[in-house]
């Protein structure tokens, strides 16, 4: 691409379009800055200040990412189930509930992917292998695949109301896997360690600085989740609006996304 | 910062992988929102 092309690509197609904004607001900017700052703290404490563990040694540092991401994924799936339940059984059938449910599940699935990938690295150090068909690992993989299915069902054809109804049913059923994953280490003989913080028998048994690093991780990923949820649910709102306006607009948006070019002006609009 | 140790590749790799994946997802959402936002006037967006 030449410099002239770049300049043209950066120029809005019309004065009207130049005043149109995306999903960002002052709230998302504040949330975004808070997320970046807390992620920085996580790097400092997770990789720097936190001491090595007596048994796991330096590998414990991976847990400051591994544990918060799965906790926030649980939160995301719970939000999906809550919105699904309100949509199905509430008096007001708001499609915004369905969009929040969908956005939350999408983000939670990404967080489970991070948990699995990072957990594999921790397993390689601690167990000597990346993967074991252990109860915790297997149920987590099952959870991941289930919500991939949920997201696939959301993309099936039909009206927005049909999408909302069928995905709400799946969202309510799929969330039952979350306690199964969490309690799998107690239900079956597992290679995976039991809970350290949320241990009902022994209470919290962890060094203060380690606990603080874990806490920073939870805060950082929760802020990130909230930031992503705002952006994605607003994006879904616009997708639905464009969908309602007609197939032509939707096709133009997808062409623009695929080609990275500004979408063509609709006929009759001034430039 | 952390001292040199045997498993540094896995530990630093796990942080890099996390930052990369969530960064990619964030970039994709913002970019998608920006593209969609160009097609809808601001006064129709409930959050503006």
CSV table of C-alpha atoms in Angstrom, one decimal:
chain,number,residue,atom,x,y,z
A,1,UNK,CA,0.0,0.0,0.0
A,2,UNK,CA,1.4,3.4,-1.0
A,3,UNK,CA,1.4,6.4,1.3
A,4,UNK,CA,-1.4,7.9,-0.8
A,5,UNK,CA,-3.4,4.8,-0.4
A,6,UNK,CA,-2.8,4.9,3.4
A,7,UNK,CA,-4.0,8.5,3.5
A,8,UNK,CA,-7.1,7.7,1.6
A,9,UNK,CA,-7.8,4.7,3.7
A,10,UNK,CA,-7.5,6.8,6.9
A,11,UNK,CA,-9.9,9.5,5.5
A,12,UNK,CA,-13.5,9.0,6.5
A,13,UNK,CA,-15.8,8.4,3.5
A,14,UNK,CA,-18.1,11.3,4.5
A,15,UNK,CA,-18.4,14.0,7.2
A,16,UNK,CA,-21.3,12.1,8.5
A,17,UNK,CA,-19.3,8.9,9.0
A,18,UNK,CA,-16.5,10.8,10.7
A,19,UNK,CA,-18.8,11.7,13.6
A,20,UNK,CA,-19.9,8.1,14.0
A,21,UNK,CA,-18.2,6.2,16.9
A,22,UNK,CA,-17.7,2.6,17.8
A,23,UNK,CA,-18.3,0.8,21.1
A,24,UNK,CA,-16.0,3.0,23.2
A,25,UNK,CA,-17.3,5.5,25.8
A,26,UNK,CA,-15.8,7.3,28.7
A,27,UNK,CA,-16.7,4.4,30.9
A,28,UNK,CA,-14.9,1.9,28.7
A,29,UNK,CA,-11.8,4.1,28.6
A,30,UNK,CA,-11.7,4.4,32.4
A,31,UNK,CA,-12.2,0.6,32.6
A,32,UNK,CA,-9.5,0.0,30.0
A,33,UNK,CA,-6.9,2.1,31.8
A,34,UNK,CA,-7.8,0.4,35.1
A,35,UNK,CA,-7.4,-3.0,33.3
A,36,UNK,CA,-4.0,-2.1,31.9
A,37,UNK,CA,-2.7,-0.8,35.3
A,38,UNK,CA,-3.9,-3.9,37.1
A,39,UNK,CA,-2.3,-6.1,34.4
A,40,UNK,CA,0.9,-4.3,35.0
A,41,UNK,CA,0.6,-5.0,38.7
A,42,UNK,CA,0.0,-8.6,38.0
A,43,UNK,CA,3.2,-8.8,35.9
A,44,UNK,CA,5.2,-7.1,38.7
A,45,UNK,CA,3.8,-9.2,41.5
A,46,UNK,CA,3.4,-12.5,39.6
A,47,UNK,CA,6.8,-12.5,38.0
A,48,UNK,CA,8.7,-10.3,40.5
A,49,UNK,CA,7.7,-9.9,44.1
A,50,UNK,CA,5.9,-13.1,44.8
A,51,UNK,CA,8.1,-15.8,46.4
A,52,UNK,CA,8.8,-19.2,44.9
A,53,UNK,CA,6.6,-22.0,46.3
A,54,UNK,CA,8.2,-24.7,48.6
A,55,UNK,CA,7.0,-27.6,46.4
A,56,UNK,CA,6.2,-26.0,43.0
A,57,UNK,CA,9.1,-23.6,43.1
A,58,UNK,CA,8.9,-21.0,40.3
A,59,UNK,CA,6.1,-22.7,38.5
A,60,UNK,CA,3.7,-21.2,41.0
A,61,UNK,CA,3.9,-18.0,39.1
A,62,UNK,CA,1.8,-19.5,36.3
A,63,UNK,CA,-1.1,-20.0,38.7
A,64,UNK,CA,-1.5,-16.2,39.1
A,65,UNK,CA,-2.8,-16.3,35.5
A,66,UNK,CA,-4.2,-19.8,35.4
A,67,UNK,CA,-6.5,-19.5,38.5
A,68,UNK,CA,-8.0,-16.0,37.8
A,69,UNK,CA,-8.8,-16.8,34.2
A,70,UNK,CA,-10.9,-19.9,35.1
A,71,UNK,CA,-12.6,-18.1,38.0
A,72,UNK,CA,-13.5,-15.2,35.6
A,73,UNK,CA,-14.7,-17.8,33.0
A,74,UNK,CA,-16.9,-19.3,35.7
A,75,UNK,CA,-18.3,-15.8,36.3
A,76,UNK,CA,-18.9,-15.3,32.6
A,77,UNK,CA,-20.8,-18.6,32.3
A,78,UNK,CA,-22.8,-17.7,35.4
A,79,UNK,CA,-23.7,-14.3,33.8
A,80,UNK,CA,-24.8,-16.2,30.7
A,81,UNK,CA,-27.0,-18.5,32.7
A,82,UNK,CA,-28.5,-15.6,34.7
A,83,UNK,CA,-29.3,-13.5,31.6
A,84,UNK,CA,-30.7,-16.7,29.9
A,85,UNK,CA,-32.9,-17.4,32.9
A,86,UNK,CA,-34.2,-13.9,33.1
A,87,UNK,CA,-34.9,-14.0,29.4
A,88,UNK,CA,-36.7,-17.3,29.5
A,89,UNK,CA,-38.7,-16.8,32.7
A,90,UNK,CA,-38.9,-13.0,33.1
A,91,UNK,CA,-41.9,-10.9,32.1
A,92,UNK,CA,-39.9,-8.7,29.7
A,93,UNK,CA,-38.2,-10.5,26.9
A,94,UNK,CA,-35.4,-8.1,26.2
A,95,UNK,CA,-33.0,-9.1,23.5
A,96,UNK,CA,-30.3,-7.1,25.3
A,97,UNK,CA,-30.3,-10.0,27.9
A,98,UNK,CA,-29.6,-12.4,25.1
A,99,UNK,CA,-26.8,-10.2,23.8
A,100,UNK,CA,-25.1,-10.0,27.2
A,101,UNK,CA,-25.5,-13.7,27.6
A,102,UNK,CA,-23.8,-14.3,24.2
A,103,UNK,CA,-21.0,-11.8,24.7
A,104,UNK,CA,-20.3,-13.2,28.2
A,105,UNK,CA,-20.1,-16.8,26.9
A,106,UNK,CA,-17.8,-15.8,24.1
A,107,UNK,CA,-15.4,-14.0,26.5
A,108,UNK,CA,-15.6,-16.9,29.0
A,109,UNK,CA,-14.7,-19.4,26.3
A,110,UNK,CA,-11.6,-17.4,25.4
A,111,UNK,CA,-10.6,-17.4,29.1
A,112,UNK,CA,-11.1,-21.1,29.3
A,113,UNK,CA,-8.8,-21.5,26.3
A,114,UNK,CA,-6.2,-19.4,28.1
A,115,UNK,CA,-6.7,-21.5,31.2
A,116,UNK,CA,-6.1,-24.8,29.3
A,117,UNK,CA,-3.1,-23.5,27.4
A,118,UNK,CA,-1.4,-22.0,30.4
A,119,UNK,CA,-2.4,-25.0,32.5
A,120,UNK,CA,-0.6,-27.2,30.0
A,121,UNK,CA,2.6,-25.3,30.5
A,122,UNK,CA,2.2,-25.6,34.3
A,123,UNK,CA,1.6,-29.4,33.8
A,124,UNK,CA,4.7,-29.7,31.7
A,125,UNK,CA,6.8,-28.3,34.5
A,126,UNK,CA,5.1,-30.0,37.4
A,127,UNK,CA,3.9,-33.3,36.0
A,128,UNK,CA,6.3,-33.6,33.1
A,129,UNK,CA,3.5,-33.7,30.5
A,130,UNK,CA,1.3,-31.1,28.9
A,131,UNK,CA,-1.9,-33.1,29.2
A,132,UNK,CA,-3.4,-35.9,31.2
A,133,UNK,CA,-6.9,-37.3,31.0
A,134,UNK,CA,-7.4,-36.3,34.6
A,135,UNK,CA,-10.9,-35.5,35.9
A,136,UNK,CA,-10.3,-31.8,36.3
A,137,UNK,CA,-8.6,-31.4,32.9
A,138,UNK,CA,-11.2,-33.6,31.1
A,139,UNK,CA,-14.2,-31.8,32.6
A,140,UNK,CA,-12.6,-28.4,31.8
A,141,UNK,CA,-12.1,-29.5,28.2
A,142,UNK,CA,-15.7,-30.7,28.1
A,143,UNK,CA,-16.9,-27.3,29.4
A,144,UNK,CA,-14.9,-25.6,26.7
A,145,UNK,CA,-16.4,-27.8,23.9
A,146,UNK,CA,-19.9,-27.4,25.4
A,147,UNK,CA,-19.7,-23.6,25.2
A,148,UNK,CA,-18.2,-23.7,21.7
A,149,UNK,CA,-21.4,-25.6,20.8
A,150,UNK,CA,-23.4,-22.8,22.6
A,151,UNK,CA,-21.7,-20.2,20.4
A,152,UNK,CA,-22.3,-22.3,17.3
A,153,UNK,CA,-26.0,-22.6,18.1
A,154,UNK,CA,-26.2,-18.8,18.4
A,155,UNK,CA,-25.1,-18.6,14.8
A,156,UNK,CA,-27.8,-20.8,13.4
A,157,UNK,CA,-30.5,-19.1,11.3
A,158,UNK,CA,-33.8,-17.7,12.4
A,159,UNK,CA,-35.1,-14.5,14.0
A,160,UNK,CA,-33.3,-12.8,16.9
A,161,UNK,CA,-36.1,-14.1,19.2
A,162,UNK,CA,-35.6,-17.7,18.1
A,163,UNK,CA,-31.8,-17.3,18.6
A,164,UNK,CA,-32.4,-15.9,22.1
A,165,UNK,CA,-34.8,-18.6,23.1
A,166,UNK,CA,-32.8,-21.6,22.0
A,167,UNK,CA,-29.5,-20.3,23.3
A,168,UNK,CA,-31.0,-19.4,26.6
A,169,UNK,CA,-32.1,-23.0,27.1
A,170,UNK,CA,-28.6,-24.2,26.3
A,171,UNK,CA,-27.1,-21.5,28.5
A,172,UNK,CA,-29.1,-22.7,31.5
A,173,UNK,CA,-28.2,-26.4,31.0
A,174,UNK,CA,-24.5,-25.8,30.2
A,175,UNK,CA,-23.8,-23.9,33.4
A,176,UNK,CA,-24.4,-27.1,35.3
A,177,UNK,CA,-21.0,-28.2,34.2
A,178,UNK,CA,-19.3,-25.4,36.2
A,179,UNK,CA,-19.8,-27.0,39.6
A,180,UNK,CA,-18.9,-30.4,38.1
A,181,UNK,CA,-15.5,-28.9,37.0
A,182,UNK,CA,-14.9,-27.2,40.3
A,183,UNK,CA,-15.7,-30.3,42.4
A,184,UNK,CA,-14.2,-32.8,40.0
A,185,UNK,CA,-11.0,-33.0,42.1
A,186,UNK,CA,-13.1,-34.2,45.0
A,187,UNK,CA,-15.6,-36.4,43.1
A,188,UNK,CA,-12.9,-38.4,41.4
A,189,UNK,CA,-9.3,-39.3,42.3
A,190,UNK,CA,-7.4,-36.5,40.5
A,191,UNK,CA,-3.9,-35.6,39.7
A,192,UNK,CA,-4.8,-32.0,39.8
A,193,UNK,CA,-4.4,-30.3,43.2
A,194,UNK,CA,-7.4,-29.4,45.3
A,195,UNK,CA,-8.5,-25.8,46.0
A,196,UNK,CA,-6.0,-23.7,48.0
A,197,UNK,CA,-8.1,-20.6,48.5
A,198,UNK,CA,-11.7,-21.9,48.3
A,199,UNK,CA,-11.0,-24.9,50.5
A,200,UNK,CA,-14.0,-25.7,52.7
A,201,UNK,CA,-11.9,-27.9,55.1
A,202,UNK,CA,-8.7,-26.1,55.8
A,203,UNK,CA,-9.5,-22.5,55.0
A,204,UNK,CA,-7.0,-20.3,53.2
A,205,UNK,CA,-3.5,-21.8,53.4
A,206,UNK,CA,-1.2,-19.7,51.3
A,207,UNK,CA,1.6,-17.1,51.8
A,208,UNK,CA,0.4,-13.5,52.1
A,209,UNK,CA,2.3,-12.2,49.1
A,210,UNK,CA,1.1,-15.2,47.0
A,211,UNK,CA,-2.5,-14.6,48.0
A,212,UNK,CA,-2.1,-10.9,47.1
A,213,UNK,CA,-0.7,-11.7,43.7
A,214,UNK,CA,-3.6,-14.1,43.1
A,215,UNK,CA,-6.0,-11.3,44.2
A,216,UNK,CA,-4.3,-8.8,41.8
A,217,UNK,CA,-4.8,-11.4,39.0
A,218,UNK,CA,-8.5,-11.8,39.9
A,219,UNK,CA,-9.0,-8.0,39.9
A,220,UNK,CA,-7.1,-7.6,36.6
A,221,UNK,CA,-9.0,-10.3,34.7
A,222,UNK,CA,-12.4,-9.3,36.2
A,223,UNK,CA,-11.8,-5.7,34.9
A,224,UNK,CA,-10.8,-7.1,31.5
A,225,UNK,CA,-13.9,-9.2,31.4
A,226,UNK,CA,-16.1,-6.2,32.2
A,227,UNK,CA,-14.4,-4.1,29.5
A,228,UNK,CA,-14.7,-6.9,26.9
A,229,UNK,CA,-18.3,-7.4,27.8
A,230,UNK,CA,-19.3,-3.8,27.3
A,231,UNK,CA,-17.5,-3.7,23.9
A,232,UNK,CA,-18.9,-7.1,22.7
A,233,UNK,CA,-22.5,-6.6,23.8
A,234,UNK,CA,-22.6,-3.2,22.1
A,235,UNK,CA,-21.1,-4.8,19.0
A,236,UNK,CA,-23.8,-7.4,19.1
A,237,UNK,CA,-26.4,-4.7,19.4
A,238,UNK,CA,-25.2,-3.1,16.2
A,239,UNK,CA,-25.0,-6.4,14.4
A,240,UNK,CA,-28.7,-7.0,15.3
A,241,UNK,CA,-29.6,-3.5,14.2
A,242,UNK,CA,-27.9,-3.9,10.8
A,243,UNK,CA,-29.4,-7.4,10.5
A,244,UNK,CA,-32.8,-5.8,11.0
A,245,UNK,CA,-32.1,-3.2,8.4
A,246,UNK,CA,-31.5,-5.7,5.7
A,247,UNK,CA,-29.1,-8.2,4.3
A,248,UNK,CA,-27.3,-5.6,2.1
A,249,UNK,CA,-26.0,-3.6,5.1
A,250,UNK,CA,-24.9,-6.8,6.8
A,251,UNK,CA,-23.1,-8.0,3.8
A,252,UNK,CA,-21.3,-4.7,3.4
A,253,UNK,CA,-20.1,-4.8,7.0
A,254,UNK,CA,-18.8,-8.3,6.5
A,255,UNK,CA,-17.0,-7.3,3.3
A,256,UNK,CA,-15.5,-4.3,5.1
A,257,UNK,CA,-14.4,-6.6,8.0
A,258,UNK,CA,-12.9,-9.2,5.6
A,259,UNK,CA,-11.2,-6.6,3.4
A,260,UNK,CA,-10.3,-4.1,6.0
A,261,UNK,CA,-11.8,-1.4,3.8
A,262,UNK,CA,-14.4,1.2,4.6
A,263,UNK,CA,-17.9,0.0,3.7
A,264,UNK,CA,-19.4,1.4,0.5
A,265,UNK,CA,-21.8,4.3,0.9
A,266,UNK,CA,-25.5,3.4,0.5
A,267,UNK,CA,-27.1,4.8,-2.6
A,268,UNK,CA,-28.6,8.2,-2.1
A,269,UNK,CA,-26.5,9.2,0.9
A,270,UNK,CA,-24.6,12.4,0.5
A,271,UNK,CA,-20.8,12.3,0.7
B,1,UNK,CA,12.9,-9.2,38.4
B,2,UNK,CA,13.0,-12.9,38.3
B,3,UNK,CA,16.3,-14.6,38.4
B,4,UNK,CA,17.3,-17.1,35.8
B,5,UNK,CA,15.8,-20.5,36.4
B,6,UNK,CA,15.2,-23.7,34.4
B,7,UNK,CA,11.5,-23.2,33.7
B,8,UNK,CA,11.7,-19.5,32.7
B,9,UNK,CA,10.6,-20.4,29.1
B,10,UNK,CA,7.4,-22.0,30.2
B,11,UNK,CA,6.6,-19.3,32.8
B,12,UNK,CA,7.4,-16.3,30.6
B,13,UNK,CA,5.7,-18.1,27.7
B,14,UNK,CA,2.5,-18.6,29.7
B,15,UNK,CA,2.3,-14.9,30.4
B,16,UNK,CA,3.2,-14.0,26.8
B,17,UNK,CA,0.5,-16.4,25.6
B,18,UNK,CA,-2.1,-14.9,27.9
B,19,UNK,CA,-1.3,-11.3,27.0
B,20,UNK,CA,-1.2,-12.2,23.3
B,21,UNK,CA,-4.6,-14.0,23.3
B,22,UNK,CA,-6.5,-11.4,25.4
B,23,UNK,CA,-4.8,-8.6,23.4
B,24,UNK,CA,-5.9,-10.2,20.1
B,25,UNK,CA,-9.5,-10.6,21.4
B,26,UNK,CA,-9.6,-7.0,22.7
B,27,UNK,CA,-8.3,-5.7,19.4
B,28,UNK,CA,-10.8,-7.7,17.4
B,29,UNK,CA,-13.7,-6.4,19.5
B,30,UNK,CA,-12.7,-2.8,19.3
B,31,UNK,CA,-12.0,-3.0,15.6
B,32,UNK,CA,-15.3,-4.8,14.9
B,33,UNK,CA,-17.2,-2.2,17.0
B,34,UNK,CA,-15.5,0.6,15.1
B,35,UNK,CA,-16.4,-0.9,11.8
B,36,UNK,CA,-20.0,-1.4,12.8
B,37,UNK,CA,-20.2,2.0,14.4
B,38,UNK,CA,-19.5,3.7,11.1
B,39,UNK,CA,-22.7,2.3,9.7
B,40,UNK,CA,-25.0,3.5,12.5
B,41,UNK,CA,-25.5,7.2,13.5
B,42,UNK,CA,-24.5,8.0,17.1
B,43,UNK,CA,-27.9,9.2,18.1
B,44,UNK,CA,-29.3,5.7,17.5
B,45,UNK,CA,-26.7,4.1,19.9
B,46,UNK,CA,-28.1,3.7,23.4
B,47,UNK,CA,-24.6,4.1,25.0
B,48,UNK,CA,-23.8,7.5,23.4
